[in-house]
GROMACS .gro file of C-alpha atoms in nm:
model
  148
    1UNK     CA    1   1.439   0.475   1.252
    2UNK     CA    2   1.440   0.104   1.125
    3UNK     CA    3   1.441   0.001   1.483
    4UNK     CA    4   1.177   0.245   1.620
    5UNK     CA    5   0.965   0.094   1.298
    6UNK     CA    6   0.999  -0.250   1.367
    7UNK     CA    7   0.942  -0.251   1.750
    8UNK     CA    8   0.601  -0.086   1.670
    9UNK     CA    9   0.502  -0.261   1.405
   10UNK     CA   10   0.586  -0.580   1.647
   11UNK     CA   11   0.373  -0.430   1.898
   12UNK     CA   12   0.078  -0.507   1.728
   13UNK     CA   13   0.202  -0.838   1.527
   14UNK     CA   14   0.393  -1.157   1.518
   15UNK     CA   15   0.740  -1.167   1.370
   16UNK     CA   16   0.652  -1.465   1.210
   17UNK     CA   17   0.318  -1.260   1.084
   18UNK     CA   18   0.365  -1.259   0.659
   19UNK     CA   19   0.154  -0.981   0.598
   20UNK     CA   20   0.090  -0.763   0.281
   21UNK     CA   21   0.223  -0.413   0.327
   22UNK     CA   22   0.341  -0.095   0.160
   23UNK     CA   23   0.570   0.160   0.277
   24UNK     CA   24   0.497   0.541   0.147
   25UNK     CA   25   0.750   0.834   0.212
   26UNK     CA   26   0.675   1.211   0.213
   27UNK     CA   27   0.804   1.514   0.221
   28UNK     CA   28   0.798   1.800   0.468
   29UNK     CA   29   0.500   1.959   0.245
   30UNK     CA   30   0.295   1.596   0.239
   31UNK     CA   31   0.399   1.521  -0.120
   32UNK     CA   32   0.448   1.180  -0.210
   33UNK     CA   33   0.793   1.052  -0.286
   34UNK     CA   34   0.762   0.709  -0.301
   35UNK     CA   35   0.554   0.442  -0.257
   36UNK     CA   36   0.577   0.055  -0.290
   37UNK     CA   37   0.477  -0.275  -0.129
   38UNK     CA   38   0.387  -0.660  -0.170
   39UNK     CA   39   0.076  -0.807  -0.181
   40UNK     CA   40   0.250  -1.167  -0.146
   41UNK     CA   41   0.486  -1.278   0.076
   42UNK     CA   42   0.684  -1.560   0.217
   43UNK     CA   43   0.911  -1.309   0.438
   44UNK     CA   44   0.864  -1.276   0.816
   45UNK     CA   45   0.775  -0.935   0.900
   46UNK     CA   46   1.093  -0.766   1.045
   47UNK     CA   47   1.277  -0.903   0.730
   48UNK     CA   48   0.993  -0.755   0.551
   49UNK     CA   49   1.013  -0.447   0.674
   50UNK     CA   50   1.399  -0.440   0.672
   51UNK     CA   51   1.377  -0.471   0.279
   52UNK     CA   52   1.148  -0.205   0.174
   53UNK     CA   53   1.307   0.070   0.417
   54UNK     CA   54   1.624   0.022   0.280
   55UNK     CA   55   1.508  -0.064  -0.079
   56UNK     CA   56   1.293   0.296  -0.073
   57UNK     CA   57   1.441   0.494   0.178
   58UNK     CA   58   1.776   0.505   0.040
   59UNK     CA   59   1.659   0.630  -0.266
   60UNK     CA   60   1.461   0.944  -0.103
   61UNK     CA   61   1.622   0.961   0.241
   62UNK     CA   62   1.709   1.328   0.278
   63UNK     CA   63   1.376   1.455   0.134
   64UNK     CA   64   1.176   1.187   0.356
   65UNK     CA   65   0.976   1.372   0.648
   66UNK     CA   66   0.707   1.084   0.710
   67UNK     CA   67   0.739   0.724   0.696
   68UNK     CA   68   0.339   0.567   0.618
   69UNK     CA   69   0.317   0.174   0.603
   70UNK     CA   70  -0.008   0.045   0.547
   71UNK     CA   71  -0.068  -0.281   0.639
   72UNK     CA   72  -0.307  -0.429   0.451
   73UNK     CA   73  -0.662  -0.641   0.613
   74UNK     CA   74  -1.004  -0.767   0.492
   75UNK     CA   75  -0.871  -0.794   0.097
   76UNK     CA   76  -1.271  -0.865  -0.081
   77UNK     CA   77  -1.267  -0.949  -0.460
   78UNK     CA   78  -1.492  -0.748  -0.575
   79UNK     CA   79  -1.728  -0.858  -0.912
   80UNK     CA   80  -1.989  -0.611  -0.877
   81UNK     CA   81  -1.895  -0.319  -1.022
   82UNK     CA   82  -2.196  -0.085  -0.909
   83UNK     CA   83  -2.095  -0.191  -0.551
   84UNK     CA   84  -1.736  -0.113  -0.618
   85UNK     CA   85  -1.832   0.183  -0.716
   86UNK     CA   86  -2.014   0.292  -0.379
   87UNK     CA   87  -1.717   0.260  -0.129
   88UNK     CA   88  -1.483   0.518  -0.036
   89UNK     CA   89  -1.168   0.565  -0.160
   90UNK     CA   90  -1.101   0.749   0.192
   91UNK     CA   91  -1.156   0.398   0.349
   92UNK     CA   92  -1.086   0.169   0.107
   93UNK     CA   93  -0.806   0.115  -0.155
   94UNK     CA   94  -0.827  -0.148  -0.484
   95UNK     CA   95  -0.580  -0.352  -0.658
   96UNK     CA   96  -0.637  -0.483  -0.969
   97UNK     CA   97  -0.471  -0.712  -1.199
   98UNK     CA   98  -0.541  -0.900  -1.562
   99UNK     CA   99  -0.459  -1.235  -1.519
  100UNK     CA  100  -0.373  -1.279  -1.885
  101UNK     CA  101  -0.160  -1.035  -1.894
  102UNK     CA  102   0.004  -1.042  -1.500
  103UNK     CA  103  -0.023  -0.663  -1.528
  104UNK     CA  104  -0.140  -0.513  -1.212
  105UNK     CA  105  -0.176  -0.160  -1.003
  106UNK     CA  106  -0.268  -0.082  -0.633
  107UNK     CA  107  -0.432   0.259  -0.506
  108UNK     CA  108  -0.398   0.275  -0.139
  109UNK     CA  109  -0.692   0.387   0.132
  110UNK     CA  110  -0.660   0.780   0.183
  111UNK     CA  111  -0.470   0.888  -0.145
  112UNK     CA  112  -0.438   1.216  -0.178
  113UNK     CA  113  -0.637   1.309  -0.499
  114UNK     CA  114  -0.820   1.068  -0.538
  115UNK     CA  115  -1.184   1.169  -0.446
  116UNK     CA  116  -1.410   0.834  -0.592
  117UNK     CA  117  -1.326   0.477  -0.686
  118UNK     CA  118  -1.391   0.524  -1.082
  119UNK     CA  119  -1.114   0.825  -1.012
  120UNK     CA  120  -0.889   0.503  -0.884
  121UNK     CA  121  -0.985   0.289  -1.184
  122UNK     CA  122  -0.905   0.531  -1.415
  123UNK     CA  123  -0.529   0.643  -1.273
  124UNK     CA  124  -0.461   0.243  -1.243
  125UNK     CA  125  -0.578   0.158  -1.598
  126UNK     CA  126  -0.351   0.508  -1.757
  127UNK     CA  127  -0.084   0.422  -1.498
  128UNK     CA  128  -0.030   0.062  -1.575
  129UNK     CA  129  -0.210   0.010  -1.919
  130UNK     CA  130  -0.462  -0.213  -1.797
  131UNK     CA  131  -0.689  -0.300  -2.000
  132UNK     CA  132  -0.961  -0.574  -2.097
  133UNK     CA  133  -1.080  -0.823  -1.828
  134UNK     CA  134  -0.954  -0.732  -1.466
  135UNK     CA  135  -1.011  -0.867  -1.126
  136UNK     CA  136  -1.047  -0.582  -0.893
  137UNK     CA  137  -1.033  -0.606  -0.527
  138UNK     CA  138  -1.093  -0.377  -0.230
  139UNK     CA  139  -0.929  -0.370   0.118
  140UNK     CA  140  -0.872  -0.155   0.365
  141UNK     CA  141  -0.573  -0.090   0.593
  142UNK     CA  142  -0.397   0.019   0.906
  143UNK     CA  143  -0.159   0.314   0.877
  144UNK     CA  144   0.054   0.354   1.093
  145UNK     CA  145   0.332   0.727   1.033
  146UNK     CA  146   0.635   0.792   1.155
  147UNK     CA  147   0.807   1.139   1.180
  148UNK     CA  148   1.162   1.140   1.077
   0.00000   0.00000   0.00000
């Protein structure tokens, strides 16, 4: 499966390509096992890639039925808040961090449940007890699934 991942993932970019992406595993019944990624990188992709199958997979491997990576494009900081507030969370996904603090939280494009960016907001700051001044950025992705 590694292999199958990496040739197709280098079928649309360079192995020297240091791109921010997240790897998401579910089960037979779509339910989220697992989910994690970087947003920062100095790793070439296959050695990327390499590192979060084994550092996730291994944990959830039996239950795993889908493989999602999201590769991550067109990152926007995003200081208006009323025009935050107008995209779709079925398009777009947000990270956002306190730079005071370090503290940060991504929601991915497409996550099940989540039906309206203030819904996003609101699971990041419970999730990861953010609170007081935060940089919030949107971005959207390419997904690309893989059966297991």
């Amino acid at each position: 499966m590694l292999e199958q991942i990496k040739t197709k993932l280098l079928s649309f970019y360079d192995k020297s390509d240091k791109l921010w992406i997240f790897f998401s595993l579910f089960d037979a019944n779509n339910n989220l096992l697992l989910s994690n990624g970087v947003l920062t990188t100095n790793k070439p992709l296959p050695e990327l890639v390499e590192i979060l199958y084994h550092a996730l997979l291994e944990k959830v491997e039996k239950q795993t039925k889908v493989i999602a990576i999201d590769i991550v494009k067109d990152i926007q900081l995003q200081p208006d808040i009323q025009k935050l507030l107008t995209l779709s969370p079925k398009d777009y996904g947000i990270f956002v961090i306190n730079r005071q603090t370090n503290v940060s939280g991504v929601v991915l494009p497409d996550t099940q449940g989540i039906t309206d960016i203030k819904w996003s907001l609101a699971l990041l700051k419970q999730k990861y007890g953010l609170a007081g001044n935060v940089e919030i950025s949107s971005f959207t992705t390419r997904r690309i699934a893989f059966q297991k």
